[in-house]
């Protein structure tokens, strides 16, 4: 890649299919991306776009059956996570890859103290003694800004407010100094003033610890403030990928363009009428054979219904899966169909 | 029709509304306290306008909306809708008023009966309050489906066959069935995806224009409220801390809580976002069963003064149509008088 840094995580052609009695759902379709050390990769998309399933599939958190995860490989520091055994994955999850989920109430165990839950990964993965783990747990609570950390270690999750619980979740995720932190809608369940606190905390933690972060959200405002690079997902695919400012300034996929227009702002211009994306997101019964956005797209033409567009290079680090070329204002010539999958470059 | 649908006529008048829920504890279920969900709020809603009611979870905005429609027996206060005082009206007599005032709920999954077809759901208010014949009723239901953009052919389908956005349209059609004047929209778009939110908001705006509706639009989404509301009231811990026109509130918020709340909203624009000066609030919202002495916001206010911990600030008009409940603006009131 252009910047020369070896990615910490490299995903190629990831596919996840849910096989159910009433048919299969192709939730993730050939997703390829890489994560560079220290960066924050934002993943945006609406419900059902496959953003969470992609990240859960990475580290074997999707129960199989009903799901089947396949693909070209997930390279994490020389280990292929798709080939890794459950024991190997277990050594990675919670240690080298940390997680924060949307709802801190359901992801914390209500019958154990917060201290116990922070100490658990420390004792399992880092072989710390109880006393060592307790010291480290207190440091972690202080790190995530929980006042009176020592005493709070012996409190139970229900004794914390929503924002404080999410801080505890972040403390657990960071306990073993992970190389990668995956945060799945970590602020969605929180009020805006609390969300602002957590986003601020995230800025501080990244500056202090330097881990790479994958931040999944549906909120373009959060993305604008926190991400370095962005993946836009729709219909189980990455439809656009760009550095954050490039994405907001030169969106090159009709879905991204429409999405940016539908979100009102509290500060900028106030539109008299909201732009609308007509129709509904697709139900992914089969692997896409055409563009999954074509039915809602004002730019769609015949080719969009006949082929699934690959990701076309727009500029270095920016690609979009669309046959329409916004630069020239016309459909792309067929010869140009050389797909970029950044992951392929780093095979092996 | 003239394009100016807003009038000077007050359709809804709320005064000193309180909704306290008792807390019972112990074997004998003794009353040990109360949750002051709504603790003395008052405002007017003009005919044809949208009043936005914003605040964070637990501030009492939904309770306020339900109390105004008398889905609860309120603790205290007066509610006048279209000239009728309904604050103390017993529930059976309220039935006569129900067609005038309707509600759209947040979760269309939970507010639609899964065993009833769409036609039955939309037609139910007609069964209850009108004496339409079968054919007339069917025609009315179908025209309501047209009005909210639902395909007529789906009249016999069930709620689970629809997407979230379409289900919300069903809920809106049901609210419209009795030609109401006033609709409380309680977080009608919170459960929907961004691209679908815009569809529903545009629909609500179209219907308002077409039928001359008046909305109380309850939401935690400040950017959507800025889009849809004419005037905005901000709630914190059971009280209205600030009320102003949309332009004034977003451009020149006066209450420290409104300022912090607006500053916390992320901006979907990296260049603007970088310049936003955030006012980060410390700590959490106190419990409404045990609000602090003095101003409800004094425990988190960045500009707290001595007086705030002692005396509860009253709402006062600092400019025409701009009310603030904060001691910072005491002088303005006296000099203006």
XYZ file of C-alpha atoms in Angstrom:
685
model
C 0.000 0.000 0.000
C 1.010 3.597 -0.492
C 1.968 4.352 3.093
C 4.220 1.325 3.340
C 3.103 0.292 6.836
C 2.265 -3.367 7.237
C -1.407 -3.643 8.145
C -2.225 -5.261 11.467
C -5.249 -6.880 9.933
C -5.850 -7.836 6.352
C -9.152 -9.259 5.207
C -9.681 -10.753 1.764
C -12.943 -11.847 0.204
C -14.763 -12.517 3.423
C -18.192 -14.105 2.992
C -20.755 -14.960 5.616
C -23.908 -16.849 4.766
C -26.644 -17.693 7.256
C -28.290 -20.982 6.364
C -31.742 -21.169 7.856
C -34.716 -23.399 7.258
C -36.473 -20.644 5.342
C -33.504 -20.122 3.025
C -30.113 -18.524 3.202
C -29.135 -14.936 3.846
C -25.929 -13.659 2.292
C -25.023 -11.151 4.977
C -21.430 -10.478 3.937
C -20.386 -10.705 0.290
C -16.711 -10.630 -0.622
C -15.549 -7.980 1.787
C -11.877 -6.985 1.587
C -10.119 -4.352 3.659
C -7.042 -3.768 5.737
C -6.399 -2.024 9.028
C -3.185 -0.067 9.515
C -1.433 0.220 12.866
C -2.747 3.045 15.018
C -5.505 4.168 12.671
C -9.215 4.418 13.311
C -11.208 2.765 10.582
C -14.839 3.818 10.590
C -17.462 1.448 9.215
C -20.810 3.042 8.338
C -23.974 1.433 7.122
C -27.602 0.944 8.041
C -29.050 -2.014 9.881
C -28.612 -5.148 7.826
C -25.746 -3.744 5.775
C -23.448 -6.400 7.201
C -21.125 -4.152 9.173
C -21.438 -5.968 12.494
C -21.539 -9.457 10.972
C -18.322 -8.701 9.078
C -16.462 -7.809 12.241
C -17.936 -10.651 14.279
C -17.039 -13.109 11.507
C -13.421 -11.982 11.650
C -12.808 -13.495 15.003
C -15.198 -16.406 15.013
C -17.939 -14.816 17.077
C -20.703 -15.877 14.705
C -22.218 -19.220 15.709
C -21.796 -21.810 13.007
C -24.262 -23.283 12.143
C -26.366 -21.359 11.122
C -23.585 -19.178 9.733
C -20.912 -20.224 7.280
C -17.869 -18.009 7.092
C -15.561 -18.461 4.134
C -13.160 -16.411 2.091
C -9.698 -15.721 0.855
C -8.105 -15.299 4.255
C -7.832 -12.992 7.237
C -4.255 -12.179 8.052
C -3.651 -11.028 11.600
C 0.082 -10.789 12.317
C 0.865 -13.882 10.265
C -2.047 -15.951 11.567
C -4.943 -16.745 9.249
C -7.958 -16.286 11.501
C -10.132 -18.330 9.152
C -7.878 -21.364 9.583
C -7.180 -20.838 13.272
C -8.491 -23.360 15.801
C -10.930 -22.346 18.523
C -8.067 -22.484 21.065
C -5.938 -20.141 18.986
C -8.871 -17.775 18.488
C -9.518 -17.766 22.194
C -5.954 -16.673 22.858
C -6.470 -13.780 20.462
C -9.978 -12.641 21.428
C -9.955 -10.383 24.436
C -6.162 -10.288 24.441
C -4.810 -9.134 21.094
C -8.203 -8.068 19.745
C -10.532 -6.306 22.186
C -14.246 -5.648 21.792
C -16.780 -3.096 22.879
C -20.414 -3.738 22.064
C -23.422 -1.482 21.781
C -25.282 -2.345 24.926
C -23.049 -2.447 27.988
C -25.838 -3.852 30.140
C -26.171 -7.076 28.184
C -22.458 -7.530 27.609
C -21.497 -7.257 31.272
C -22.335 -10.126 33.569
C -24.774 -8.842 36.209
C -23.772 -11.328 38.909
C -20.046 -10.540 39.021
C -18.420 -7.368 40.268
C -16.912 -5.033 37.730
C -13.504 -5.670 39.277
C -13.853 -9.413 38.717
C -14.797 -8.871 35.092
C -11.815 -6.630 34.389
C -9.477 -9.027 36.187
C -10.750 -12.066 34.284
C -8.891 -11.406 30.980
C -5.812 -10.269 32.902
C -5.622 -13.530 34.802
C -6.503 -15.707 31.795
C -4.392 -14.088 29.105
C -1.601 -12.430 31.060
C -1.264 -15.034 33.838
C -1.399 -12.355 36.490
C -1.886 -13.152 40.140
C -5.025 -11.903 41.815
C -3.157 -9.074 43.511
C -1.410 -7.982 40.318
C -4.642 -8.098 38.371
C -6.376 -5.972 40.967
C -3.731 -3.277 40.752
C -3.955 -3.296 36.963
C -7.789 -3.260 37.073
C -7.709 -0.135 39.216
C -5.302 1.513 36.774
C -7.618 0.615 33.912
C -10.660 2.151 35.602
C -8.645 5.300 36.187
C -7.532 5.244 32.570
C -11.137 5.276 31.337
C -12.048 8.074 33.720
C -14.061 6.353 36.425
C -13.715 8.303 39.656
C -13.002 6.519 42.929
C -11.684 3.491 41.007
C -10.504 1.428 43.985
C -13.954 1.370 45.592
C -15.844 0.939 42.296
C -14.013 -2.343 41.613
C -16.302 -4.089 44.056
C -19.500 -2.637 42.579
C -21.832 -4.575 40.286
C -22.762 -3.425 36.757
C -26.233 -2.242 37.800
C -24.609 0.258 40.143
C -23.107 2.084 37.168
C -24.888 4.454 34.786
C -24.994 3.709 31.033
C -22.008 5.894 30.221
C -19.981 4.526 33.120
C -20.820 0.959 32.081
C -19.534 1.668 28.598
C -16.331 2.972 30.195
C -16.049 -0.326 32.088
C -16.502 -2.216 28.800
C -13.709 -0.170 27.264
C -11.506 -0.904 30.288
C -12.103 -4.646 29.839
C -11.401 -4.435 26.114
C -8.139 -2.597 26.743
C -7.049 -4.778 29.675
C -4.486 -6.848 27.777
C -3.171 -4.001 25.628
C -4.737 -5.195 22.367
C -3.325 -4.377 18.947
C -6.848 -4.011 17.603
C -9.990 -2.712 19.264
C -13.317 -3.450 17.575
C -16.072 -1.122 18.768
C -19.557 -2.012 17.531
C -21.905 0.996 17.871
C -20.400 1.760 21.289
C -22.226 5.062 21.727
C -25.554 4.303 20.053
C -27.356 3.446 23.274
C -26.043 6.558 25.031
C -27.377 10.090 25.268
C -25.591 12.762 23.227
C -23.913 14.422 26.187
C -22.621 11.032 27.365
C -21.650 10.098 23.811
C -19.537 13.255 23.657
C -17.744 12.149 26.839
C -16.991 8.683 25.402
C -15.767 10.103 22.083
C -13.475 12.446 24.000
C -12.193 9.494 26.038
C -11.514 7.583 22.819
C -9.380 10.449 21.482
C -7.336 10.419 24.698
C -6.934 6.632 24.748
C -5.769 6.481 21.153
C -3.179 9.158 21.794
C -1.970 7.297 24.893
C -2.106 3.684 23.732
C -1.887 3.829 19.948
C -3.983 0.744 19.167
C -5.753 0.370 15.832
C -9.523 0.735 16.084
C -12.439 -0.438 13.969
C -15.438 1.736 14.866
C -18.810 0.548 13.589
C -21.602 3.111 13.542
C -24.601 4.329 11.587
C -23.923 7.915 12.621
C -22.074 9.968 10.027
C -21.511 12.703 12.603
C -19.544 10.342 14.827
C -17.541 9.160 11.796
C -16.709 12.729 10.782
C -15.234 13.426 14.197
C -13.367 10.236 14.940
C -12.342 8.254 11.834
C -9.166 8.372 9.758
C -10.496 6.147 6.988
C -14.043 5.035 6.277
C -15.701 1.971 4.783
C -19.285 2.471 3.649
C -21.259 -0.771 3.613
C -24.482 -1.558 1.804
C -26.068 -4.927 1.079
C -23.220 -6.851 2.697
C -20.561 -5.196 0.557
C -18.116 -2.331 0.813
C -19.482 0.185 -1.657
C -17.023 2.963 -0.919
C -13.728 3.324 0.886
C -11.849 6.581 1.400
C -9.971 8.744 3.884
C -12.601 10.556 5.969
C -12.281 14.032 4.436
C -12.074 12.669 0.917
C -15.286 10.733 1.577
C -17.217 13.766 2.787
C -15.802 16.049 0.098
C -15.875 13.726 -2.919
C -18.334 10.897 -2.269
C -18.253 8.712 -5.365
C -20.936 6.125 -4.685
C -24.579 7.172 -5.140
C -25.464 5.594 -1.791
C -22.826 7.588 0.088
C -23.881 10.745 -1.724
C -27.530 10.202 -0.849
C -26.745 9.269 2.741
C -24.714 12.444 3.278
C -27.655 14.481 2.027
C -30.358 12.851 4.157
C -28.712 13.695 7.481
C -29.748 17.062 8.852
C -27.278 19.109 10.863
C -27.664 21.251 13.982
C -25.116 23.799 12.800
C -24.862 24.016 9.029
C -27.505 25.053 6.516
C -31.024 23.969 7.284
C -32.697 22.340 4.293
C -36.374 23.138 3.755
C -36.957 19.571 2.767
C -34.947 16.462 3.566
C -33.479 14.478 0.707
C -34.854 10.988 0.641
C -33.483 7.657 -0.518
C -36.612 6.025 -1.892
C -37.298 2.349 -1.330
C -35.891 -0.189 1.071
C -32.529 -1.888 1.556
C -32.268 -5.278 -0.190
C -32.962 -8.638 1.392
C -29.910 -10.705 0.631
C -31.381 -14.028 -0.450
C -28.584 -14.829 -2.887
C -25.109 -13.682 -3.685
C -25.516 -10.388 -5.551
C -25.418 -10.703 -9.335
C -26.222 -7.031 -9.861
C -25.588 -3.828 -7.935
C -27.494 -4.118 -4.664
C -28.251 -0.383 -4.672
C -29.493 -0.279 -8.280
C -33.182 -0.426 -7.343
C -32.886 2.803 -5.290
C -30.255 4.522 -7.399
C -31.096 7.556 -9.569
C -27.993 6.915 -11.713
C -28.649 3.224 -12.423
C -28.471 1.989 -16.013
C -28.612 -1.436 -17.722
C -25.181 -2.610 -16.649
C -26.007 -2.078 -12.975
C -28.766 -4.642 -13.264
C -26.621 -7.143 -15.139
C -23.366 -7.116 -13.161
C -22.254 -6.503 -9.619
C -19.819 -3.588 -9.814
C -16.299 -4.226 -8.474
C -14.495 -1.513 -6.499
C -13.021 0.993 -8.945
C -10.018 3.091 -7.980
C -10.911 6.769 -7.784
C -7.696 8.166 -6.344
C -5.004 6.708 -4.072
C -6.803 5.198 -1.081
C -10.269 5.933 -2.479
C -12.424 3.421 -4.316
C -16.121 2.992 -5.048
C -18.144 0.051 -6.307
C -20.124 1.857 -8.962
C -20.293 1.735 -12.733
C -21.145 5.418 -12.898
C -18.227 7.803 -13.052
C -19.067 11.048 -11.262
C -15.847 12.652 -12.518
C -16.897 12.467 -16.130
C -20.624 12.355 -15.412
C -21.073 9.228 -17.538
C -20.998 5.471 -17.122
C -17.524 3.952 -16.930
C -16.085 2.297 -20.000
C -16.158 -1.500 -19.689
C -12.390 -1.857 -20.067
C -11.874 -0.059 -16.808
C -13.313 -2.917 -14.808
C -10.175 -3.827 -12.918
C -11.294 -4.290 -9.402
C -9.249 -3.087 -6.481
C -9.146 -5.303 -3.503
C -6.519 -3.789 -1.346
C -6.242 -6.984 0.628
C -4.993 -9.011 -2.331
C -1.753 -7.095 -2.417
C -0.737 -8.368 0.972
C -1.438 -12.057 0.429
C 0.868 -14.177 2.540
C -55.441 27.868 0.721
C -52.920 30.406 1.895
C -49.436 29.094 2.384
C -49.266 30.361 5.927
C -50.786 27.496 7.877
C -49.558 28.700 11.251
C -52.038 30.787 13.142
C -52.187 32.762 16.364
C -54.810 30.469 17.771
C -53.590 28.441 20.703
C -54.699 24.847 20.256
C -52.968 23.262 23.220
C -52.365 25.032 26.490
C -50.440 23.259 29.239
C -50.018 24.862 32.658
C -48.015 23.609 35.610
C -48.352 19.983 34.572
C -47.047 17.463 37.083
C -46.865 13.720 36.690
C -45.456 11.954 39.715
C -45.302 8.173 39.946
C -45.403 6.687 43.438
C -42.653 4.335 44.613
C -43.929 1.511 46.791
C -41.623 -0.641 48.868
C -41.684 -3.273 51.587
C -44.135 -6.074 52.336
C -46.997 -3.655 52.903
C -46.202 -1.757 49.703
C -45.968 1.437 51.612
C -45.524 4.586 49.582
C -41.926 5.622 50.184
C -41.463 8.355 47.641
C -42.234 9.405 44.134
C -40.573 9.716 40.766
C -41.142 13.267 39.634
C -41.081 12.429 35.936
C -42.746 15.678 34.937
C -42.498 18.364 37.547
C -44.368 21.481 36.585
C -44.155 22.222 32.881
C -46.158 24.698 30.850
C -46.317 25.835 27.216
C -48.682 26.705 24.402
C -48.873 25.054 21.023
C -50.327 27.159 18.226
C -52.636 25.677 15.658
C -50.764 24.284 12.662
C -47.309 24.450 14.207
C -44.851 21.810 15.382
C -43.481 22.157 18.865
C -40.338 20.092 19.346
C -39.792 18.641 22.802
C -36.196 17.541 23.262
C -34.131 16.112 26.059
C -32.121 13.068 27.006
C -33.444 9.747 28.221
C -35.227 10.019 31.533
C -35.885 13.752 31.279
C -39.634 13.142 31.182
C -40.370 14.123 27.597
C -42.330 10.971 26.732
C -44.206 11.070 30.019
C -45.098 14.684 29.267
C -46.458 13.694 25.855
C -48.550 10.893 27.306
C -49.770 13.023 30.182
C -50.926 15.768 27.820
C -53.108 13.242 25.994
C -54.290 12.031 29.395
C -52.969 8.519 28.898
C -52.196 8.984 32.581
C -54.215 10.481 35.366
C -52.078 13.482 36.000
C -50.901 14.574 39.439
C -51.576 18.252 38.992
C -52.027 20.938 36.398
C -54.211 22.060 33.568
C -54.362 20.916 29.952
C -56.602 22.693 27.482
C -57.011 21.208 24.036
C -59.076 23.127 21.506
C -60.663 25.092 24.331
C -61.637 22.085 26.443
C -60.034 21.580 29.834
C -59.102 17.900 30.102
C -56.699 17.945 33.038
C -59.210 16.522 35.487
C -61.767 14.945 33.134
C -62.519 11.335 34.087
C -61.432 8.758 31.476
C -64.942 7.745 30.218
C -65.768 11.358 29.361
C -62.373 11.781 27.734
C -63.430 9.302 25.060
C -65.429 12.040 23.385
C -62.266 14.111 23.095
C -60.060 11.291 21.817
C -60.737 11.814 18.088
C -59.264 15.331 18.335
C -55.995 14.169 19.838
C -53.957 11.211 18.691
C -50.534 9.707 19.128
C -47.811 8.125 17.020
C -45.569 5.859 19.056
C -41.864 5.183 18.855
C -41.832 1.487 18.291
C -44.194 0.473 15.489
C -43.439 -3.148 16.308
C -44.877 -2.831 19.784
C -47.732 -0.454 19.050
C -49.362 -2.499 16.290
C -51.281 -5.644 17.148
C -49.538 -8.497 15.290
C -52.809 -10.420 14.944
C -54.679 -7.655 13.187
C -54.434 -6.913 9.486
C -53.408 -3.440 8.393
C -56.983 -2.625 7.396
C -58.229 -3.703 10.828
C -55.569 -1.667 12.624
C -56.271 1.514 10.686
C -60.036 0.881 10.860
C -60.208 0.254 14.595
C -60.549 3.902 15.618
C -63.382 4.179 13.066
C -65.201 1.243 14.693
C -64.828 2.850 18.086
C -65.786 6.403 17.291
C -67.858 6.492 14.090
C -70.832 4.696 12.627
C -69.554 4.179 9.118
C -70.949 1.383 6.999
C -68.681 -1.434 5.925
C -68.046 -0.080 2.437
C -67.557 3.483 3.653
C -65.114 2.285 6.248
C -63.132 0.280 3.712
C -62.955 3.312 1.444
C -61.749 5.503 4.309
C -59.065 2.975 5.276
C -57.815 2.742 1.704
C -57.700 6.510 1.321
C -55.710 6.722 4.562
C -53.280 4.171 3.168
C -52.904 6.349 0.069
C -52.313 9.399 2.228
C -49.383 7.801 4.060
C -47.916 6.173 0.969
C -48.844 2.556 1.614
C -49.855 0.336 -1.269
C -53.635 -0.351 -1.159
C -53.026 -3.959 -2.162
C -51.383 -4.595 1.200
C -54.531 -3.838 3.221
C -55.000 -7.450 4.230
C -51.423 -8.087 5.238
C -50.118 -8.222 8.793
C -47.605 -5.895 10.471
C -44.730 -8.406 10.415
C -44.815 -8.371 6.617
C -43.760 -4.715 6.588
C -40.451 -3.000 7.156
C -39.918 -0.611 10.072
C -40.571 2.486 7.999
C -43.774 1.061 6.514
C -44.974 0.002 9.956
C -44.512 3.549 11.131
C -46.707 4.630 8.206
C -49.401 2.244 9.448
C -49.182 3.853 12.874
C -49.488 7.296 11.305
C -52.512 6.244 9.217
C -54.220 4.977 12.365
C -53.541 8.269 14.119
C -55.071 10.133 11.173
C -58.212 8.007 10.923
C -60.436 10.267 13.036
C -59.291 13.559 11.484
C -57.480 14.733 14.602
C -56.311 18.285 15.134
C -53.440 17.476 17.432
C -50.958 14.594 17.216
C -48.259 13.745 19.740
C -45.373 12.106 17.883
C -43.310 10.290 20.487
C -39.871 9.564 18.976
C -41.540 8.455 15.726
C -38.245 7.984 13.888
C -35.921 6.793 16.644
C -36.229 3.127 15.689
C -35.660 3.726 11.975
C -32.578 3.807 9.778
C -31.259 7.150 8.580
C -32.441 6.754 5.005
C -35.934 5.804 6.213
C -36.090 8.572 8.854
C -36.078 11.222 6.145
C -39.001 9.493 4.388
C -41.124 9.503 7.534
C -40.248 13.089 8.481
C -41.158 14.308 5.000
C -44.434 12.395 5.227
C -45.270 14.013 8.576
C -44.598 17.430 7.054
C -46.777 16.715 4.021
C -49.641 15.493 6.188
C -49.369 18.535 8.421
C -49.806 20.783 5.426
C -52.584 18.711 3.879
C -54.703 18.277 6.997
C -53.646 21.343 8.983
C -52.292 19.243 11.829
C -50.603 20.456 14.975
C -47.705 18.350 16.281
C -45.914 17.879 19.524
C -42.753 16.234 18.210
C -40.865 14.463 20.979
C -37.322 13.454 20.128
C -33.783 13.168 21.363
C -32.487 13.823 17.852
C -31.704 17.528 17.849
C -30.861 17.720 14.172
C -34.230 16.253 13.188
C -36.026 18.583 15.589
C -34.214 21.510 14.039
C -35.564 20.333 10.736
C -39.204 19.744 11.645
C -40.069 22.018 14.573
C -41.187 25.658 14.515
C -40.486 26.147 18.199
C -38.467 23.973 20.548
C -38.726 23.218 24.265
C -35.754 21.639 26.046
C -36.437 19.411 29.044
C -34.112 18.389 31.833
C -35.117 16.281 34.809
C -38.854 16.914 34.563
C -38.632 20.637 33.812
C -38.546 22.806 30.732
C -35.286 24.719 30.934
C -35.610 26.670 27.712
C -38.226 27.349 25.066
C -37.693 29.407 21.937
C -38.242 29.550 18.222
C -36.173 27.083 16.242
C -33.894 29.799 14.835
C -33.218 31.367 18.226
C -32.720 28.128 20.101
C -30.173 26.680 17.691
C -28.361 29.937 16.954
C -28.361 31.475 20.419
C -29.105 28.971 23.180
C -29.140 30.628 26.615
C -29.504 27.892 29.194
C -26.186 26.198 30.048
C -27.840 22.808 29.550
C -29.113 23.676 26.074
C -25.651 24.971 25.213
C -23.988 21.747 26.362
C -26.612 19.572 24.677
C -26.252 21.312 21.318
C -22.479 21.311 21.511
C -22.473 17.547 22.100
C -24.229 16.702 18.827
C -21.685 15.312 16.357
C -21.532 17.138 13.048
C -21.670 15.116 9.822
C -18.964 17.292 8.278
C -15.285 16.777 9.244
C -14.355 20.467 8.743
C -17.205 21.833 10.846
C -16.797 19.018 13.368
C -13.191 20.024 13.974
C -14.273 23.540 14.963
C -17.086 22.544 17.296
C -16.329 23.627 20.818
C -17.688 20.958 23.096
C -18.998 21.716 26.540
C -18.499 18.377 28.269
C -20.834 17.843 31.194
C -19.516 16.047 34.231
C -21.346 13.188 35.846
C -24.838 11.877 35.283
C -28.414 13.079 35.531
C -29.659 12.923 39.146
C -32.554 10.636 39.958
C -35.981 12.197 39.396
C -37.097 10.675 42.687
C -34.549 12.773 44.508
C -33.834 15.929 42.516
C -31.196 18.303 43.920
C -32.097 21.349 45.966
C -32.314 24.545 43.961
C -31.927 24.265 40.201
C -32.257 20.725 38.834
C -29.170 21.243 36.704
C -26.940 22.641 39.480
C -25.057 19.349 39.992
C -23.695 19.375 36.435
C -23.834 23.015 35.398
C -20.491 24.470 34.257
C -21.661 27.964 35.294
C -23.218 27.078 38.633
C -23.486 29.871 41.248
C -24.301 29.951 44.960
C -27.918 30.862 44.393
C -28.452 27.870 42.054
C -27.973 25.417 44.919
C -30.537 27.225 47.027
C -33.317 28.601 44.872
C -35.128 26.914 42.034
C -35.058 29.288 39.028
C -38.415 30.141 37.486
C -39.000 30.279 33.774
C -38.834 33.869 32.561
C -39.133 35.518 29.207
C -35.779 37.091 28.275
C -36.920 38.094 24.792
C -40.322 37.805 23.109
C -41.088 34.097 22.822
C -37.796 33.046 24.435
C -38.137 31.534 27.898
C -35.238 30.420 30.068
C -35.216 28.995 33.584
C -31.781 30.050 34.801
C -30.403 32.449 37.407
C -27.796 33.739 34.944
C -30.501 35.812 33.331
C -31.995 37.374 36.466
C -30.793 40.872 35.571
C -32.313 40.816 32.148
C -35.698 40.234 33.675
C -35.449 43.149 36.084
C -33.971 45.601 33.602
C -36.522 44.629 31.015
C -39.373 45.224 33.417
